[in-house]
């Protein structure tokens, strides 16, 4: 989840896979680089489930097109910081192995 | 702007639907009875309260979220009707995560509205104590979008993010949020059906263990065992259903344009006000789905019970206290009455019935309420059911 999905009909963006666009119900998306976003809120979760780091720091970030994502967060980032999604982070362990994906990091 | 399918609107007004009887078990961290026994107990109490011949019950709706995961059983509705002498009734189970209770209630109301039923038993329950906290957290977190689940996002972490954003956006001191569970515990201390009867202070709330910052233990509802039941009839009773409507929102929480807005609550509220033909300022008492302290404020704002960014001032000024202008969660709410998932929505209805009948002792009672509202929310706002009850006697 480091790409944003852009509806080919109306341009609405989402980070969350779905069959049809939330706005126009079209069924075709193109993958885009979301670029740099702004961190809006953070939390550190101290009650996590098996296979997930503890504590688990999470961030809510807004990207171009008012597109929001909630993702694991690295470092001491604070709301207002510029962030990007960096691929390859170890998100959680499952019976099928390690799940990797995008984690929010400070944008250069 | 999220363009979802518009609701068809509230169902057309029909003959009155009365709440003839109510009953619930005391909610508890652990209840030694099985889930089926809890459902039976609540059902028997509601039938006795309704004072009717159980053979007149033609429909039974059971609300439950996760009996398979928590208790390794299914077929609850069939087991229940066969056990309590209502076999032959149309019976089924409704699952809608933490709004399973109110969804069952809505299904029962719909059965009467549609003319399919005349007397309906609606009962909801959950027995969560069979799983440890980590397992319960995992069961509940599986309702999230798979991309959220991959990041280890839990319901408390959604609430932590919302609280962080709300407090920053409106420049509110953290202690203001602690006043919500302080009020809930105070109300629950007088409620013999509540899981917690202890009062807490702001200081205790602020020093309790961290769960998902800035939220701490006392900002979060517990896991609970319990069941709650109502008997609905076609016809007028001391309390009638003025409206009951549901609405869904987006699945992934971050897909909301504004993470502090809960579209499903707003839509369900708008529909139920239309159905009841009243305005938010007509509400005299409210049962809000405060699974986390911040949700009490967010839902009140979506329901028009407070302006956006202002709900916290009602808490600060005591307006939501039992003797305030708009008492909220007089039974202690999810936070202190408890949150046995499938029972919660029905326990909210029962609290309103008790208040509207005027049969509670003075230390529990809202003075002379005419309209009561309940909002039961699935997940962190994926789906909501809003009900308005009216005192008719």
Coordinates of C-alpha atoms in Angstrom, one line a residue:
Chain A
X1 CA 0.0 0.0 0.0
X2 CA 2.4 2.7 -1.2
X3 CA 0.5 3.6 -4.4
X4 CA -2.7 5.5 -4.4
X5 CA -5.5 4.3 -6.6
X6 CA -7.0 6.9 -8.9
X7 CA -10.4 6.4 -10.6
X8 CA -10.0 6.6 -14.3
X9 CA -13.4 8.2 -14.7
X10 CA -13.7 10.9 -12.0
X11 CA -10.1 11.1 -10.6
X12 CA -11.1 10.3 -7.0
X13 CA -8.2 8.8 -5.1
X14 CA -8.1 6.1 -2.4
X15 CA -5.4 4.0 -0.7
X16 CA -7.9 1.2 0.0
X17 CA -8.6 -1.4 -2.7
X18 CA -12.2 -1.8 -3.6
X19 CA -14.1 -3.0 -6.6
X20 CA -15.7 0.4 -7.5
X21 CA -15.0 4.1 -7.0
X22 CA -16.7 5.6 -3.9
X23 CA -17.8 8.6 -5.8
X24 CA -18.8 7.5 -9.3
X25 CA -18.9 3.7 -9.0
X26 CA -16.6 3.2 -12.0
X27 CA -14.6 0.0 -11.8
X28 CA -11.2 1.1 -13.2
X29 CA -8.3 2.5 -11.3
X30 CA -4.7 3.5 -12.1
X31 CA -1.9 3.3 -9.6
X32 CA -0.2 6.6 -8.9
X33 CA 2.7 7.8 -6.7
X34 CA 0.9 9.6 -3.8
X35 CA 3.9 11.9 -3.4
X36 CA 4.4 13.9 -0.1
X37 CA 1.6 14.2 2.5
X38 CA 1.0 15.9 5.8
X39 CA 0.7 14.1 9.1
X40 CA -2.6 15.0 10.7
X41 CA -2.6 12.8 13.9
X42 CA -0.6 10.2 15.6
X43 CA -1.3 7.5 18.2
X44 CA 0.9 4.9 19.9
X45 CA -1.0 1.7 20.5
X46 CA 0.0 -0.2 23.6
X47 CA -2.4 -3.1 23.2
X48 CA -1.5 -4.9 20.0
X49 CA -2.4 -8.3 18.6
X50 CA -0.1 -11.2 18.0
X51 CA 2.4 -10.6 15.2
X52 CA 2.3 -6.8 15.5
X53 CA 5.0 -4.7 17.1
X54 CA 4.3 -3.4 20.6
X55 CA 4.0 -0.5 20.9
X56 CA 2.7 0.2 17.4
X57 CA 3.0 3.8 16.4
X58 CA 0.4 4.8 13.8
X59 CA -0.2 8.0 11.8
X60 CA -3.1 9.5 9.9
X61 CA -1.8 11.5 6.9
X62 CA -3.4 13.5 4.1
X63 CA -2.1 13.4 0.6
X64 CA -2.9 15.2 -2.6
X65 CA -6.6 15.1 -3.5
X66 CA -7.7 15.0 0.2
X67 CA -6.7 11.4 0.2
X68 CA -6.1 10.0 3.7
X69 CA -4.2 7.0 4.9
X70 CA -3.6 5.4 8.3
X71 CA -0.3 3.5 8.4
X72 CA 2.5 2.5 10.7
X73 CA 4.8 5.4 11.5
X74 CA 8.5 5.6 12.1
X75 CA 10.5 7.9 14.3
X76 CA 9.3 10.9 16.3
X77 CA 7.1 12.4 13.7
X78 CA 4.5 14.9 14.8
X79 CA 1.3 16.3 13.2
X80 CA 2.3 18.9 10.6
X81 CA 5.3 17.0 9.4
X82 CA 5.7 16.2 5.7
X83 CA 5.6 12.4 5.2
X84 CA 5.8 9.8 2.4
X85 CA 5.0 6.1 2.3
X86 CA 8.2 4.0 2.1
X87 CA 7.8 0.5 0.9
X88 CA 9.3 -2.7 2.4
X89 CA 8.6 -2.2 6.1
X90 CA 7.8 -5.3 8.1
X91 CA 4.2 -4.7 9.2
X92 CA 3.2 -7.9 11.0
X93 CA 4.0 -11.6 11.2
X94 CA 1.3 -14.0 10.1
X95 CA 1.1 -17.8 9.7
X96 CA 2.0 -17.2 6.0
X97 CA 5.1 -15.2 6.8
X98 CA 6.1 -11.5 7.2
X99 CA 3.7 -9.0 5.7
X100 CA 5.5 -6.0 4.2
X101 CA 4.1 -2.7 3.1
X102 CA 4.4 1.0 3.2
X103 CA 5.2 2.9 6.5
X104 CA 5.0 6.6 6.9
X105 CA 8.4 8.3 7.1
X106 CA 9.7 11.8 7.2
X107 CA 9.8 13.2 3.6
X108 CA 13.2 14.5 2.5
Chain B
X1 CA -17.6 14.2 -0.9
X2 CA -18.4 10.5 -0.7
X3 CA -21.2 9.6 -3.0
X4 CA -22.8 6.5 -1.5
X5 CA -26.3 5.2 -2.3
X6 CA -28.8 7.5 -0.8
X7 CA -31.1 5.9 1.7
X8 CA -34.6 5.4 0.4
X9 CA -35.6 7.5 3.4
X10 CA -37.4 6.6 6.6
X11 CA -40.1 4.0 6.3
X12 CA -43.6 5.4 5.9
X13 CA -45.5 6.0 9.1
X14 CA -47.6 3.1 10.1
X15 CA -49.5 2.0 13.1
X16 CA -47.7 2.4 16.5
X17 CA -45.1 -0.1 17.5
X18 CA -44.9 -0.4 21.3
X19 CA -42.2 -1.7 23.6
X20 CA -44.2 -4.1 25.7
X21 CA -41.5 -5.6 27.8
X22 CA -37.8 -5.3 28.6
X23 CA -35.2 -7.4 30.4
X24 CA -31.5 -7.7 30.7
X25 CA -28.8 -9.5 32.7
X26 CA -26.3 -7.5 34.7
X27 CA -23.4 -6.9 32.4
X28 CA -20.2 -8.4 33.8
X29 CA -16.5 -9.0 33.0
X30 CA -17.2 -12.6 33.5
X31 CA -20.6 -14.3 33.8
X32 CA -20.5 -18.1 34.5
X33 CA -23.6 -18.7 32.4
X34 CA -23.3 -19.8 28.8
X35 CA -24.2 -17.4 26.0
X36 CA -27.4 -19.3 25.4
X37 CA -28.3 -19.1 29.1
X38 CA -27.7 -15.3 29.1
X39 CA -30.1 -15.0 26.1
X40 CA -32.7 -17.2 27.8
X41 CA -32.5 -15.2 31.0
X42 CA -32.9 -11.8 29.3
X43 CA -35.7 -13.1 27.1
X44 CA -37.7 -14.6 30.0
X45 CA -37.4 -11.3 31.9
X46 CA -38.7 -9.3 28.9
X47 CA -41.6 -11.7 28.3
X48 CA -42.5 -11.5 32.0
X49 CA -42.3 -7.7 31.9
X50 CA -44.6 -7.7 28.8
X51 CA -47.1 -9.8 30.7
X52 CA -48.3 -11.6 27.6
X53 CA -48.8 -15.2 26.5
X54 CA -45.5 -16.3 24.9
X55 CA -47.5 -18.2 22.2
X56 CA -48.4 -14.8 20.7
X57 CA -44.7 -14.2 19.8
X58 CA -44.5 -14.8 16.1
X59 CA -41.0 -13.6 15.4
X60 CA -37.7 -13.9 17.3
X61 CA -34.6 -11.9 16.3
X62 CA -31.2 -12.6 17.9
X63 CA -28.4 -10.0 17.7
X64 CA -24.9 -11.4 18.1
X65 CA -21.6 -10.6 16.6
X66 CA -19.1 -13.4 17.0
X67 CA -20.4 -16.5 18.8
X68 CA -18.4 -18.6 16.5
X69 CA -15.2 -16.9 17.4
X70 CA -15.8 -16.3 21.1
X71 CA -17.8 -19.4 22.0
X72 CA -17.5 -21.8 19.1
X73 CA -21.2 -22.1 18.5
X74 CA -23.8 -21.0 16.0
X75 CA -27.5 -21.6 15.5
X76 CA -28.4 -19.3 18.4
X77 CA -31.9 -18.4 17.3
X78 CA -33.0 -22.0 16.8
X79 CA -31.6 -23.1 20.2
X80 CA -33.2 -20.2 21.9
X81 CA -36.8 -20.6 20.6
X82 CA -36.7 -24.3 21.3
X83 CA -35.5 -23.7 24.9
X84 CA -38.0 -21.0 25.9
X85 CA -41.2 -22.4 24.5
X86 CA -41.5 -20.3 21.3
X87 CA -40.7 -23.0 18.8
X88 CA -42.6 -22.5 15.6
X89 CA -41.9 -18.7 15.5
X90 CA -40.0 -17.2 12.6
X91 CA -36.5 -17.0 14.1
X92 CA -33.1 -15.8 12.9
X93 CA -29.8 -14.1 13.9
X94 CA -28.6 -10.7 12.8
X95 CA -24.8 -9.9 12.7
X96 CA -23.6 -6.3 12.3
X97 CA -20.5 -6.2 14.4
X98 CA -20.9 -3.9 17.5
X99 CA -24.3 -2.7 16.2
X100 CA -25.7 -6.2 16.0
X101 CA -28.1 -5.4 18.9
X102 CA -29.7 -2.3 17.3
X103 CA -29.7 -4.1 13.9
X104 CA -31.7 -6.9 15.4
X105 CA -34.1 -4.2 16.9
X106 CA -34.4 -2.6 13.5
X107 CA -35.2 -6.0 12.0
X108 CA -37.9 -6.6 14.6
X109 CA -39.4 -3.1 14.0
X110 CA -39.3 -3.7 10.3
X111 CA -41.2 -7.0 10.7
X112 CA -44.0 -5.2 12.4
X113 CA -43.9 -2.2 10.0
X114 CA -44.2 -4.6 7.1
X115 CA -47.1 -6.4 8.6
X116 CA -45.2 -9.7 8.8
X117 CA -45.3 -9.9 12.6
X118 CA -47.4 -8.6 15.4
X119 CA -45.3 -9.6 18.5
X120 CA -41.5 -9.8 18.3
X121 CA -38.9 -10.9 20.8
X122 CA -35.6 -9.1 20.1
X123 CA -32.7 -10.3 22.1
X124 CA -29.0 -9.6 21.8
X125 CA -26.0 -11.1 23.7
X126 CA -22.3 -11.7 23.7
X127 CA -20.0 -13.7 25.9
X128 CA -16.6 -12.3 25.5
X129 CA -14.9 -13.6 28.6
X130 CA -14.0 -16.9 26.9
X131 CA -11.2 -15.0 25.0
X132 CA -8.3 -13.1 26.5
X133 CA -7.9 -9.4 25.7
X134 CA -5.4 -10.0 22.9
X135 CA -7.7 -12.5 21.3
X136 CA -10.8 -10.3 21.7
X137 CA -8.9 -7.4 20.2
X138 CA -7.9 -9.6 17.2
X139 CA -11.5 -10.8 16.7
X140 CA -12.8 -7.3 16.7
X141 CA -10.0 -5.8 14.6
X142 CA -10.8 -8.3 11.8
X143 CA -13.8 -6.1 10.9
X144 CA -11.4 -3.6 9.4
X145 CA -10.3 -3.2 5.8
X146 CA -7.5 -5.7 5.0
X147 CA -5.1 -2.9 4.5
X148 CA -5.8 -1.5 7.9
X149 CA -5.5 -5.0 9.5
X150 CA -2.1 -5.4 7.9
X151 CA -0.9 -2.4 9.8
X152 CA -2.1 -3.8 13.1
X153 CA -4.8 -1.1 13.4
X154 CA -7.3 -1.8 16.2
X155 CA -10.5 -0.1 17.2
X156 CA -8.7 1.7 20.1
X157 CA -6.1 3.0 17.6
X158 CA -8.8 4.5 15.4
X159 CA -10.1 6.3 18.5
X160 CA -6.6 7.4 19.5
X161 CA -6.1 9.1 16.2
X162 CA -9.5 10.7 16.3
X163 CA -8.9 12.0 19.8
X164 CA -5.4 13.3 18.9
X165 CA -6.9 15.2 15.9
X166 CA -9.9 16.5 17.8
X167 CA -8.0 17.8 20.7
X168 CA -5.4 19.5 18.4
X169 CA -8.0 20.9 16.0
X170 CA -10.1 22.5 18.7
X171 CA -7.2 23.3 21.1
X172 CA -8.7 21.4 24.0
X173 CA -6.9 20.2 27.2
X174 CA -6.6 16.5 27.5
X175 CA -8.4 16.5 30.9
X176 CA -11.6 17.7 29.3
X177 CA -11.9 14.3 27.5
X178 CA -11.4 12.6 30.9
X179 CA -14.7 14.1 32.1
X180 CA -16.6 11.8 29.8
X181 CA -15.8 8.5 31.5
X182 CA -16.0 10.3 34.9
X183 CA -19.6 11.1 34.1
X184 CA -20.2 7.6 32.8
X185 CA -18.9 5.9 35.9
X186 CA -20.9 8.2 38.1
X187 CA -24.1 7.3 36.3
X188 CA -23.2 3.6 36.4
X189 CA -22.6 3.7 40.1
X190 CA -26.3 4.0 40.6
X191 CA -27.2 1.3 37.9
X192 CA -27.6 -2.2 39.3
X193 CA -27.2 -3.6 35.8
X194 CA -23.8 -1.9 35.1
X195 CA -20.5 -3.8 34.9
X196 CA -18.8 -1.1 36.9
X197 CA -20.2 0.6 40.0
X198 CA -17.1 2.5 41.0
X199 CA -16.8 6.3 40.5
X200 CA -13.5 7.6 39.2
X201 CA -11.8 11.0 39.2
X202 CA -10.3 13.0 36.3
X203 CA -6.9 12.3 37.9
X204 CA -7.5 8.6 38.0
X205 CA -8.6 8.6 34.3
X206 CA -5.5 10.5 33.3
X207 CA -3.2 8.2 35.2
X208 CA -4.7 4.9 34.1
X209 CA -2.7 2.6 31.7
X210 CA -2.1 3.9 28.2
X211 CA -4.1 2.0 25.6
X212 CA -3.7 4.1 22.4
X213 CA -2.4 7.6 23.1
X214 CA -3.8 10.0 24.0
X215 CA -6.5 7.5 25.2
X216 CA -6.0 5.5 28.4
X217 CA -7.8 2.6 30.0
X218 CA -10.7 4.7 31.3
X219 CA -11.4 6.1 27.8
X220 CA -12.1 2.6 26.5
X221 CA -15.1 0.3 27.0
X222 CA -14.4 -3.1 28.6
X223 CA -15.1 -6.5 27.2
X224 CA -18.3 -7.9 28.7
X225 CA -20.7 -10.8 29.1
X226 CA -24.4 -10.1 29.0
X227 CA -27.7 -10.1 27.2
X228 CA -30.6 -7.8 26.7
X229 CA -34.1 -8.3 25.3
X230 CA -37.3 -6.4 24.4
X231 CA -40.7 -7.5 23.3
X232 CA -42.3 -5.3 20.5
X233 CA -46.0 -5.3 19.7
X234 CA -48.1 -3.8 17.0
X235 CA -50.0 -1.2 19.0
X236 CA -49.5 1.5 21.6
X237 CA -47.7 0.9 24.8
X238 CA -46.4 3.3 27.5
X239 CA -43.3 3.7 25.2
X240 CA -43.5 3.5 21.4
X241 CA -40.9 3.4 18.7
X242 CA -41.0 6.9 17.0
X243 CA -38.3 5.9 14.5
X244 CA -35.6 3.4 13.9
X245 CA -33.3 3.8 10.9
X246 CA -29.9 2.6 9.7
X247 CA -27.1 3.8 7.4
X248 CA -23.7 2.6 6.3
X249 CA -20.5 4.6 5.8
X250 CA -17.2 3.8 4.1
X251 CA -15.3 0.6 5.2
X252 CA -11.8 2.0 5.6
X253 CA -11.8 4.8 8.1
X254 CA -9.2 6.9 6.3
X255 CA -11.4 6.9 3.2
X256 CA -13.5 9.6 5.0
X257 CA -12.7 13.1 3.7
X258 CA -12.7 14.3 7.2
X259 CA -11.6 11.7 9.8
X260 CA -13.6 13.4 12.5
X261 CA -16.9 13.0 10.7
X262 CA -18.9 9.8 10.9
X263 CA -21.2 9.7 7.9
X264 CA -23.2 6.7 9.0
X265 CA -24.2 8.4 12.2
X266 CA -25.2 11.6 10.5
X267 CA -27.3 9.7 7.9
X268 CA -29.0 7.4 10.4
X269 CA -29.7 10.4 12.6
X270 CA -31.1 12.5 9.8
X271 CA -33.4 9.6 8.7
X272 CA -34.7 9.0 12.2
X273 CA -35.5 12.6 13.0
X274 CA -37.5 12.7 9.7
X275 CA -39.3 9.4 10.7
X276 CA -40.1 10.7 14.2
X277 CA -40.9 14.2 12.8
X278 CA -38.9 15.9 15.5
X279 CA -35.7 17.9 15.7
X280 CA -32.5 17.3 17.7
X281 CA -33.5 19.8 20.4
X282 CA -36.6 17.7 21.1
X283 CA -34.4 14.9 22.5
X284 CA -34.6 14.8 26.3
X285 CA -32.1 11.9 26.9
X286 CA -29.6 10.2 24.7
X287 CA -27.7 6.8 24.8
X288 CA -24.6 7.4 22.7
X289 CA -22.3 4.6 21.6
X290 CA -19.3 5.7 23.7
X291 CA -17.0 2.7 23.0
X292 CA -14.3 5.3 23.4
X293 CA -14.7 8.6 25.1
X294 CA -14.0 10.6 22.0
X295 CA -16.9 8.9 20.2
X296 CA -19.4 10.5 22.6
X297 CA -18.5 13.9 21.3
X298 CA -18.2 13.0 17.6
X299 CA -21.6 11.2 17.6
X300 CA -23.3 14.0 19.5
X301 CA -22.0 16.5 16.9
X302 CA -23.1 14.2 13.9
X303 CA -26.6 13.9 15.5
X304 CA -27.1 17.6 15.9
X305 CA -27.1 17.4 19.6
X306 CA -24.0 19.7 19.7
X307 CA -22.4 22.0 17.1
X308 CA -19.2 20.7 15.5
X309 CA -16.3 21.2 17.8
X310 CA -18.5 22.1 20.7
X311 CA -19.7 18.8 22.2
X312 CA -16.8 19.0 24.7
X313 CA -18.3 22.2 26.2
X314 CA -21.5 20.4 27.0
X315 CA -19.5 17.8 29.0
X316 CA -17.4 20.6 30.7
X317 CA -20.5 22.5 31.7
X318 CA -22.4 19.5 33.0
X319 CA -25.1 19.7 30.4
X320 CA -24.7 15.9 29.7
X321 CA -24.9 15.0 33.4
X322 CA -28.1 13.3 34.8
X323 CA -29.4 16.7 35.9
X324 CA -28.2 18.6 32.9
X325 CA -30.1 19.9 29.9
X326 CA -29.3 16.8 27.8
X327 CA -28.4 13.8 29.9
X328 CA -26.2 11.4 28.0
X329 CA -25.7 7.8 28.9
X330 CA -27.6 7.9 32.2
X331 CA -27.0 4.1 32.6
X332 CA -23.3 4.5 32.3
X333 CA -22.9 4.0 28.6
X334 CA -20.7 1.3 27.0
X335 CA -17.8 2.6 29.1
X336 CA -19.3 1.7 32.5
X337 CA -22.5 -0.3 31.9
X338 CA -20.4 -2.5 29.7
X339 CA -20.2 -3.6 26.0
X340 CA -21.2 -7.2 25.3
X341 CA -21.3 -6.4 21.6
X342 CA -24.6 -8.0 20.5
X343 CA -26.4 -6.9 23.6
X344 CA -25.3 -3.2 23.7
X345 CA -27.8 -1.7 21.2
X346 CA -30.7 -3.4 23.0
X347 CA -29.5 -2.3 26.4
X348 CA -29.5 1.3 25.2
X349 CA -33.2 0.8 24.2
X350 CA -34.0 -0.7 27.6
X351 CA -32.3 2.3 29.4
X352 CA -34.5 4.6 27.3
X353 CA -37.7 2.6 28.1
X354 CA -36.9 2.7 31.8
X355 CA -36.4 6.5 31.6
X356 CA -39.5 7.1 29.5
X357 CA -41.7 5.0 31.7
X358 CA -40.7 7.1 34.6
X359 CA -40.1 4.0 36.8
X360 CA -36.5 4.6 37.9
X361 CA -35.5 5.8 41.3
X362 CA -34.8 9.5 41.6
X363 CA -31.0 9.0 41.7
X364 CA -31.2 7.3 38.3
X365 CA -34.0 9.2 36.6
X366 CA -34.0 11.9 34.0
X367 CA -36.8 14.3 34.9
X368 CA -40.0 13.8 32.7
X369 CA -38.4 12.9 29.4
X370 CA -40.7 12.7 26.3
X371 CA -38.2 11.6 23.7
X372 CA -35.1 9.4 24.0
X373 CA -32.5 8.7 21.3
X374 CA -30.1 5.8 21.0
X375 CA -27.2 5.4 18.5
X376 CA -25.5 2.0 18.1
X377 CA -22.4 2.0 15.9
X378 CA -20.7 -0.8 14.1
X379 CA -16.9 -0.7 14.0
X380 CA -15.6 2.8 14.1
X381 CA -18.6 4.1 12.2
X382 CA -18.9 1.6 9.3
X383 CA -22.6 1.4 10.0
X384 CA -25.0 3.0 12.5
X385 CA -28.6 2.4 13.7
X386 CA -30.4 5.3 15.4
X387 CA -33.6 4.9 17.3
X388 CA -36.0 7.4 18.9
X389 CA -38.5 6.3 21.5
X390 CA -41.4 8.3 22.8
X391 CA -43.3 8.3 26.1
X392 CA -47.0 8.0 25.2
X393 CA -48.6 7.8 28.5

